[in-house]
mmCIF file of C-alpha atoms in Angstrom:
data_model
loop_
_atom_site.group_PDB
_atom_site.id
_atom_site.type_symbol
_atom_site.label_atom_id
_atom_site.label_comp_id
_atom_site.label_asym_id
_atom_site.label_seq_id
_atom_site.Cartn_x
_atom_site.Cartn_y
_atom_site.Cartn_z
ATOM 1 C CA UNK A 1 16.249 1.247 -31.818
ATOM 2 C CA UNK A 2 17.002 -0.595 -28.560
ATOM 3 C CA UNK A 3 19.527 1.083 -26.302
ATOM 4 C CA UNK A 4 23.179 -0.466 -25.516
ATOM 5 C CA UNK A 5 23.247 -2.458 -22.136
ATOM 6 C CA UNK A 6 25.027 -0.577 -19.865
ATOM 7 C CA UNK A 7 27.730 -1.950 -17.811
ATOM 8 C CA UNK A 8 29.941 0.749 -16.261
ATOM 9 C CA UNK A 9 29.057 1.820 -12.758
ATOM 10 C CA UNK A 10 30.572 5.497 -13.881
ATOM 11 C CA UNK A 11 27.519 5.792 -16.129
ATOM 12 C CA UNK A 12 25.441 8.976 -15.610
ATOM 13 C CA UNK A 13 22.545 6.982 -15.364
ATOM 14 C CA UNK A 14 24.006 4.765 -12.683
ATOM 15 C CA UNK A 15 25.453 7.861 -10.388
ATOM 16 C CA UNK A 16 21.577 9.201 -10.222
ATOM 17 C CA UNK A 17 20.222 6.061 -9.167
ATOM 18 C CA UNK A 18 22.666 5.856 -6.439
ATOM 19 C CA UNK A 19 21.697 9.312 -6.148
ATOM 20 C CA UNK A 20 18.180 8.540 -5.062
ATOM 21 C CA UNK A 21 18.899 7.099 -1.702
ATOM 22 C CA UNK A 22 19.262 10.669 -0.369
ATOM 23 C CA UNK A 23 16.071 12.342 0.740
ATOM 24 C CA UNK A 24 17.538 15.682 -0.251
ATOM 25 C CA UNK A 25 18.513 14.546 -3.939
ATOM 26 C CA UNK A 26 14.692 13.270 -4.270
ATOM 27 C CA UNK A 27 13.245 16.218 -2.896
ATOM 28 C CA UNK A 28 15.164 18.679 -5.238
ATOM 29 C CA UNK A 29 15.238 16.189 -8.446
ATOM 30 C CA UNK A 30 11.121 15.413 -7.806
ATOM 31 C CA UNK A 31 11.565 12.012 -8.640
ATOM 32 C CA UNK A 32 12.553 8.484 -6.514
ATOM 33 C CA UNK A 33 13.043 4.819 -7.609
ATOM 34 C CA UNK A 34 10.836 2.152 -7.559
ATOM 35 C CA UNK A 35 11.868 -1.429 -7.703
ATOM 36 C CA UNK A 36 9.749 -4.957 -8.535
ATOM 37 C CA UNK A 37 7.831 -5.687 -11.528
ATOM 38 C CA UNK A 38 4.357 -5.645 -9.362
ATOM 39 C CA UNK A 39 5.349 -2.037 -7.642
ATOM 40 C CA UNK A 40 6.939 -0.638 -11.532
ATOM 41 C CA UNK A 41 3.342 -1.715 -12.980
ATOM 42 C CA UNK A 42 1.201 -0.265 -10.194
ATOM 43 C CA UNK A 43 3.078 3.152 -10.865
ATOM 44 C CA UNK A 44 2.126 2.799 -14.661
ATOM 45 C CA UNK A 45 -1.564 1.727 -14.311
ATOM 46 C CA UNK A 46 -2.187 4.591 -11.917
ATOM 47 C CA UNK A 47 -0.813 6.750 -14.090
ATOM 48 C CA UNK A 48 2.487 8.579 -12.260
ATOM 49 C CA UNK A 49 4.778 9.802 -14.701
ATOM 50 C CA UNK A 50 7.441 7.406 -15.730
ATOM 51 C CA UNK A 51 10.651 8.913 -15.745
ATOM 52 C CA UNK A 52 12.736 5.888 -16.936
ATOM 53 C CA UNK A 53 12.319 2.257 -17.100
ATOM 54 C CA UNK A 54 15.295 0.629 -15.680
ATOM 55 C CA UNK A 55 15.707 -3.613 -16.977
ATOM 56 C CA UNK A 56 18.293 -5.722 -17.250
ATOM 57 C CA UNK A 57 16.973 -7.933 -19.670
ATOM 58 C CA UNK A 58 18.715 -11.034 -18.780
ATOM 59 C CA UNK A 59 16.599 -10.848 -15.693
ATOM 60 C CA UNK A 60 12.936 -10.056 -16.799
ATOM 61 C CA UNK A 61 10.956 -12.841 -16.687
ATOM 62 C CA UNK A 62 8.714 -13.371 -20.272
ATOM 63 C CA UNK A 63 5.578 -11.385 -19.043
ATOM 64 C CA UNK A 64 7.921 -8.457 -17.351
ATOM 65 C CA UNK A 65 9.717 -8.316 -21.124
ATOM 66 C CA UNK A 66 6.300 -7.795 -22.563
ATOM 67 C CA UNK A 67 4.973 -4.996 -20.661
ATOM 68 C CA UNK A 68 8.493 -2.874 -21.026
ATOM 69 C CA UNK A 69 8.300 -3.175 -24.545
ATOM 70 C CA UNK A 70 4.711 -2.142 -24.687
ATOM 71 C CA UNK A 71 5.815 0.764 -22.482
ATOM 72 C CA UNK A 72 8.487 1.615 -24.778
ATOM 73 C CA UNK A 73 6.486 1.511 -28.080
ATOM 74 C CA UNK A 74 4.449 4.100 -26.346
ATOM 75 C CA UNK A 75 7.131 6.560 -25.861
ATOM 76 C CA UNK A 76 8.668 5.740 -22.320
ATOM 77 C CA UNK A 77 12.279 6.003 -22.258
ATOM 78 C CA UNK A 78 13.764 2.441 -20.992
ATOM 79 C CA UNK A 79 17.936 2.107 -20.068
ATOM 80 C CA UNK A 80 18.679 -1.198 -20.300
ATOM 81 C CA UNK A 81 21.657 -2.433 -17.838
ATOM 82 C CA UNK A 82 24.046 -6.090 -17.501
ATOM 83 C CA UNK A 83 22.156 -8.329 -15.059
ATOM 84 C CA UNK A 84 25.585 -8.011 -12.891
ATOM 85 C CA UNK A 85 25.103 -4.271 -12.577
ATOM 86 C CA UNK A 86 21.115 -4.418 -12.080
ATOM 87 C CA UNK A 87 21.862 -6.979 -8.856
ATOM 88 C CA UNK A 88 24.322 -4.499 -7.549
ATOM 89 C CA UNK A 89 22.211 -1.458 -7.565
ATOM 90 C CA UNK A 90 19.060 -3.361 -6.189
ATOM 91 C CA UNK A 91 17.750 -3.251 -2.630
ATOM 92 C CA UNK A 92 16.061 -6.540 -3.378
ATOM 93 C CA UNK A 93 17.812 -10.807 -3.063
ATOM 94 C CA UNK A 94 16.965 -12.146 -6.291
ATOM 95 C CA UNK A 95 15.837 -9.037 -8.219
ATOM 96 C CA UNK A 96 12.959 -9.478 -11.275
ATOM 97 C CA UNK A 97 14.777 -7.104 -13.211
ATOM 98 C CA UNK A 98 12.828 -4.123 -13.333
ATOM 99 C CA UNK A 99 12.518 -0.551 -11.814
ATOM 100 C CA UNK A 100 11.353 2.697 -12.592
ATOM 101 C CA UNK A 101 12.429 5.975 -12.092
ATOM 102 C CA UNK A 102 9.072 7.660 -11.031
ATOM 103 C CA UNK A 103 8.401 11.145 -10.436
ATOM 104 C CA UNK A 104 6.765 12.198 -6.863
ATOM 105 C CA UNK A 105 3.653 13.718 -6.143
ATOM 106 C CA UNK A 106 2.704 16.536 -3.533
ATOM 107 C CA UNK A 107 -0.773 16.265 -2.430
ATOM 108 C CA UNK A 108 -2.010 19.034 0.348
ATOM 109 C CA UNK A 109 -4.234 18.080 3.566
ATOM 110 C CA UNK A 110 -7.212 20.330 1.678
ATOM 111 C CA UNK A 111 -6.759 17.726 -1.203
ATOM 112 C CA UNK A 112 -7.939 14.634 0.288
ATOM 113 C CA UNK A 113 -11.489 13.708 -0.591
ATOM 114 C CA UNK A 114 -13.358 13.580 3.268
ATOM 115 C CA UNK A 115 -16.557 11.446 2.369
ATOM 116 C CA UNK A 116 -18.853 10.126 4.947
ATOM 117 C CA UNK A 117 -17.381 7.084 5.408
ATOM 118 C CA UNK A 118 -13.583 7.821 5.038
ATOM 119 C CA UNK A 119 -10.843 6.474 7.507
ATOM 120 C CA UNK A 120 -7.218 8.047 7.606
ATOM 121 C CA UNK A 121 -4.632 6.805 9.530
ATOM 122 C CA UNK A 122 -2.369 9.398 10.430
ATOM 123 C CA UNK A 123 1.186 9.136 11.799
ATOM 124 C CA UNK A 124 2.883 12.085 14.195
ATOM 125 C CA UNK A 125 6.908 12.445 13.571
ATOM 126 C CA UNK A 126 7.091 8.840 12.740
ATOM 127 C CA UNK A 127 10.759 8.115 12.128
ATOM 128 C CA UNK A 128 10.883 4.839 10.495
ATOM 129 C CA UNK A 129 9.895 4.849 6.353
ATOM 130 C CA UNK A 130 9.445 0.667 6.505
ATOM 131 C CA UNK A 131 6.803 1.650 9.393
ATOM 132 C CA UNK A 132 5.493 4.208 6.897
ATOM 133 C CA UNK A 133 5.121 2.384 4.137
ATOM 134 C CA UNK A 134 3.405 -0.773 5.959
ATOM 135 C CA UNK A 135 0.825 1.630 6.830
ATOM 136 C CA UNK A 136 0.175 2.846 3.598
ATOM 137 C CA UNK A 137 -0.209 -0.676 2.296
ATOM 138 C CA UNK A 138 -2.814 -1.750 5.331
ATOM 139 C CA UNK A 139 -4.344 1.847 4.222
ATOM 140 C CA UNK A 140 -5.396 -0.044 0.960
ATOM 141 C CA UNK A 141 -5.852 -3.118 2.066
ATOM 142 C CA UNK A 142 -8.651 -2.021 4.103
ATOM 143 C CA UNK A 143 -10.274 0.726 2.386
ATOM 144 C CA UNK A 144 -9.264 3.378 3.931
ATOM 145 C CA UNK A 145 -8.706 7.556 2.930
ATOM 146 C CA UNK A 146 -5.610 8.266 3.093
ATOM 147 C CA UNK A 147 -2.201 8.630 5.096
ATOM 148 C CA UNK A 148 -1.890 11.901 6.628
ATOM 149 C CA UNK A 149 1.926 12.963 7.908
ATOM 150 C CA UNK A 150 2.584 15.125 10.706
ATOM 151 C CA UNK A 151 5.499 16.839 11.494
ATOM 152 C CA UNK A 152 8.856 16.003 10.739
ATOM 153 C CA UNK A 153 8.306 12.291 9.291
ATOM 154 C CA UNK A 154 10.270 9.834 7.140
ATOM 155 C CA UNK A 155 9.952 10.274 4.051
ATOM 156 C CA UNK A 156 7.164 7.733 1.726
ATOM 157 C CA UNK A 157 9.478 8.222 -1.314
ATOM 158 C CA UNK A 158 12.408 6.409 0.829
ATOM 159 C CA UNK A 159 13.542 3.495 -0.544
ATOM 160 C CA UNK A 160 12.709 1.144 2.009
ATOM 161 C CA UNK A 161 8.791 2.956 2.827
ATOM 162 C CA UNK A 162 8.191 2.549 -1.250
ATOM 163 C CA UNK A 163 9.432 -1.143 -1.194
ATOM 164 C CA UNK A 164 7.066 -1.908 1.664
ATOM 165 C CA UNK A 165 4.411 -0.204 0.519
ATOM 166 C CA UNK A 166 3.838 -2.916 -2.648
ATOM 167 C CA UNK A 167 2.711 -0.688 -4.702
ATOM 168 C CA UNK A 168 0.459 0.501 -2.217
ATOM 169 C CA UNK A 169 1.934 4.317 -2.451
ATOM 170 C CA UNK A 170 0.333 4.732 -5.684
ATOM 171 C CA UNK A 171 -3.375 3.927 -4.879
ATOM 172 C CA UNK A 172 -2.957 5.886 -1.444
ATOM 173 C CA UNK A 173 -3.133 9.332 -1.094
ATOM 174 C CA UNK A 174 -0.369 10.765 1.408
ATOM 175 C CA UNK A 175 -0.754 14.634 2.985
ATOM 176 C CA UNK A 176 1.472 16.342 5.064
ATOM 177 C CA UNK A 177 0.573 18.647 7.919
ATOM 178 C CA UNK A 178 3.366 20.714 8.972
ATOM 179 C CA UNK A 179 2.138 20.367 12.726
ATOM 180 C CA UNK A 180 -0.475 18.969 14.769
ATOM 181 C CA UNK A 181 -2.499 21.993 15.252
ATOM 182 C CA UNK A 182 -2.848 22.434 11.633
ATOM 183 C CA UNK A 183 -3.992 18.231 11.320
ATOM 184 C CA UNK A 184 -6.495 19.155 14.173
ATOM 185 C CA UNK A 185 -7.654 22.178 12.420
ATOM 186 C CA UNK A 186 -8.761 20.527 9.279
ATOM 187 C CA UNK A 187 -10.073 17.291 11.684
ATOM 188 C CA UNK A 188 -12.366 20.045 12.803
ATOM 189 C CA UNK A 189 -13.319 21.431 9.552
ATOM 190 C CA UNK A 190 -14.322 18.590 7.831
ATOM 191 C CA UNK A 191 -15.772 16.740 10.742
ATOM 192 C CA UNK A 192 -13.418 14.000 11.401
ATOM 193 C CA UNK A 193 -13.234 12.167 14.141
ATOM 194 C CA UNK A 194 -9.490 12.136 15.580
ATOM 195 C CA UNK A 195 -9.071 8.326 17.294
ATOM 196 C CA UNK A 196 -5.595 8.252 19.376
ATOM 197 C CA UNK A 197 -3.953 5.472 20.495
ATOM 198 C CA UNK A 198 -2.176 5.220 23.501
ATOM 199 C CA UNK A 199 -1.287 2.344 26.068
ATOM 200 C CA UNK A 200 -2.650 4.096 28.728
ATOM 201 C CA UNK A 201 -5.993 4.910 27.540
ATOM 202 C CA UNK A 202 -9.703 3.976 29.035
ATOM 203 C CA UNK A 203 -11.166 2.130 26.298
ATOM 204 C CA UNK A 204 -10.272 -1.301 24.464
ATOM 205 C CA UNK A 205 -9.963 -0.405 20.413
ATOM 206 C CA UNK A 206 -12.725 -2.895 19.962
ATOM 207 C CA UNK A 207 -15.357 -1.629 22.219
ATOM 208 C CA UNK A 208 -14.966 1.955 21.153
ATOM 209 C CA UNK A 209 -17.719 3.948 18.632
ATOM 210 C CA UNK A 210 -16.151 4.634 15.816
ATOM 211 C CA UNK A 211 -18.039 7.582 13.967
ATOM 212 C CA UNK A 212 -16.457 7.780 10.499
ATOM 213 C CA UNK A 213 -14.899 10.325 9.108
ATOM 214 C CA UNK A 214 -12.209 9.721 11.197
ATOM 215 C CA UNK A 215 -8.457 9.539 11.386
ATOM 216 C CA UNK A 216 -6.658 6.675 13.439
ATOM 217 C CA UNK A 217 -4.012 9.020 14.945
ATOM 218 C CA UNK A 218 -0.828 7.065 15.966
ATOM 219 C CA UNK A 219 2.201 8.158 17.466
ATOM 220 C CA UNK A 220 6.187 7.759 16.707
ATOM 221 C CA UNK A 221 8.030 4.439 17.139
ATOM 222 C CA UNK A 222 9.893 5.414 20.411
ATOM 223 C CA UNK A 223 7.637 7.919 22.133
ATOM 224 C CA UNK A 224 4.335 7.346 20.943
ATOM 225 C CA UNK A 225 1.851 10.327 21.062
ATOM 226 C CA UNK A 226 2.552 13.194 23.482
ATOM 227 C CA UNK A 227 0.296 13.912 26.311
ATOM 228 C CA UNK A 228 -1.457 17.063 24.773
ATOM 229 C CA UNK A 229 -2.270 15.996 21.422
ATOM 230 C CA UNK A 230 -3.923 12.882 23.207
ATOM 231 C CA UNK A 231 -6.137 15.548 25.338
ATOM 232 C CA UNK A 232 -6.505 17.018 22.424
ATOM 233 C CA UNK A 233 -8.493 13.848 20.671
ATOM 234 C CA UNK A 234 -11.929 12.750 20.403
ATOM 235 C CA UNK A 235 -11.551 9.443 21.105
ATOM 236 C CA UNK A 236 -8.580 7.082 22.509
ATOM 237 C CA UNK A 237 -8.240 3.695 22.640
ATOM 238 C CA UNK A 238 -5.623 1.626 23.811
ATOM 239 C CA UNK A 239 -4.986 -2.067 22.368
ATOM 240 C CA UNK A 240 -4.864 -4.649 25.346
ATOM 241 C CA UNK A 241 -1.810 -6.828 25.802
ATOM 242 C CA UNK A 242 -1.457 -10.287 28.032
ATOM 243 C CA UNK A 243 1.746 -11.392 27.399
ATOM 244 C CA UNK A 244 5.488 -10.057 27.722
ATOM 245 C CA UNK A 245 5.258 -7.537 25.454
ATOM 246 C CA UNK A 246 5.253 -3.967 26.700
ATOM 247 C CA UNK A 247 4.053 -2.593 22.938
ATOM 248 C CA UNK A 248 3.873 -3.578 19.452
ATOM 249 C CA UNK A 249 5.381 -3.013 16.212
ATOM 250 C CA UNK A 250 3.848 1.110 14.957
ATOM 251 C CA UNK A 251 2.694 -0.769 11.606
ATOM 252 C CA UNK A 252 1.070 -3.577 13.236
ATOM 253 C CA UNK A 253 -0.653 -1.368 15.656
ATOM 254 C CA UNK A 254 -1.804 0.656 13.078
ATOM 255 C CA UNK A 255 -3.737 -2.625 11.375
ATOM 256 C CA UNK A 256 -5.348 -3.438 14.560
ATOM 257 C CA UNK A 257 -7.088 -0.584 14.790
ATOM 258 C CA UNK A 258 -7.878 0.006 11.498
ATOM 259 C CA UNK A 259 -9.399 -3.372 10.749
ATOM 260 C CA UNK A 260 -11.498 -3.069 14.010
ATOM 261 C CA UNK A 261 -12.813 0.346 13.029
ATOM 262 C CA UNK A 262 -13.282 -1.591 9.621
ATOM 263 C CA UNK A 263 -15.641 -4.380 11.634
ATOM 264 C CA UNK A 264 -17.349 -1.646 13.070
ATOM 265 C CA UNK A 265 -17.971 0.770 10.765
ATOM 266 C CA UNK A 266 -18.261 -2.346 7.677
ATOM 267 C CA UNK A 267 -19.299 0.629 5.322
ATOM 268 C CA UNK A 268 -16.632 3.123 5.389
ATOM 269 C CA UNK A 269 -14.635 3.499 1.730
ATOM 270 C CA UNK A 270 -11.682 5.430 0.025
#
């Protein structure tokens, strides 16, 4: 039997959505919310463990309808909310209706899979999650390894790193290394090249030999890397810039590089 539409804003249900925007709530509950019909069906298809589906039926487009009642004939719980409440609890302008309470994953820097031809871009106490989660998604798109974290980062279950990830967070593994010396240490162990990037470095990204393994090692937003984990690399590269610009955007940095290790190294896979 179909659930009543909910419509209070006092309801349980409600209070721990609006619970989820706090990275302490997600990290002690395990779980974070997903939002979109693409990102809800990437989570199920990949197989993370549904909490809840969250709809507001009035809202669901035919083919959305279709795949939350498959999901709930097979035993996933679904809370069905007024389209009214849905739109004020969603991150999104025009929302499809759909979202997904999902629970996280923890995956350790000895977990990720180092094959010949992996790439990893790795990000050092970056601060912004949309940042974080545009890298994860250019991660996919090109193939790559994995996301490693380093240090104090945002967090990839954030609201607005999982909406800009497009699904992307649940085809991508993501590590965390609680510092840099323990990143470097298992660089070393499992033969990966380490590839900073800094402004001030020798060599153009696209005349540089990439030798996959590697990781494409980027700094935070405001500081970029600091001066002894770029002594510390194998490789650095630097991307040029002619106009006004003094630097670009972490996330867009992060596809340069990767794309042009891609050209370079065509045969390097996940």
């Amino acid at each position: 039997m179909k659930s009543d539409v909910i419509v209070s804003a006092a309801n349980p249900l409600v209070k721990r959505i609006r619970q989820m925007s706090s990275r302490r709530y997600r990290r002690r509950e395990g779980v974070f919310l997903v939002e979109g019909a693409q990102p809800v069906w990437r989570a199920v298809e990949a197989g993370w463990e549904v909490e809840t589906l969250v709809v507001a039926p009035d809202l669901l487009s035919r083919t959305a309808a279709g795949l939350v009642a498959e999901q709930e004939a097979r035993g996933t719980r679904v809370a069905r909310l007024s389209a009214e409440l849905f739109t004020r609890l969603s991150e999104r302008d025009g929302p499809a209706g759909v979202a997904a309470i999902v629970r996280s994953r923890s995956t350790r820097l000895d977990d990720l899979a180092v094959e010949p031809g992996a790439v990893f871009a790795v990000l050092h106490r970056v601060g912004n999650p949309g940042n974080l989660g545009t890298v994860v998604r250019t991660v996919d798109a090109v193939g790559g390894a994995g996301v490693v974290l380093v240090g104090e980062t945002a967090d990839p279950y954030a609201p607005a790193a999982v909406k800009a990830s497009m699904g992307s967070l649940f085809a991508v593994d993501v590590a965390h290394a609680r510092d840099a010396d323990a990143f470097l240490d298992w660089a070393k162990r499992h033969g990966v090249q380490v590839v900073a990037t800094s402004g001030y470095a020798d060599a153009d990204h696209w005349s540089a030999e990439y030798r996959p393994p590697l990781a494409v090692l980027l700094g935070s937003e405001g500081d970029g890397l600091p001066d002894d984990l770029l002594d510390r690399a194998d490789l650095r590269v630097r991307i040029p810039m002619t106009g006004t610009a003094e630097s670009l955007n972490l996330a867009v940095a992060a596809g340069v590089v990767l794309y042009e290790v891609r050209r370079h190294a065509p045969d390097f896979r996940r």
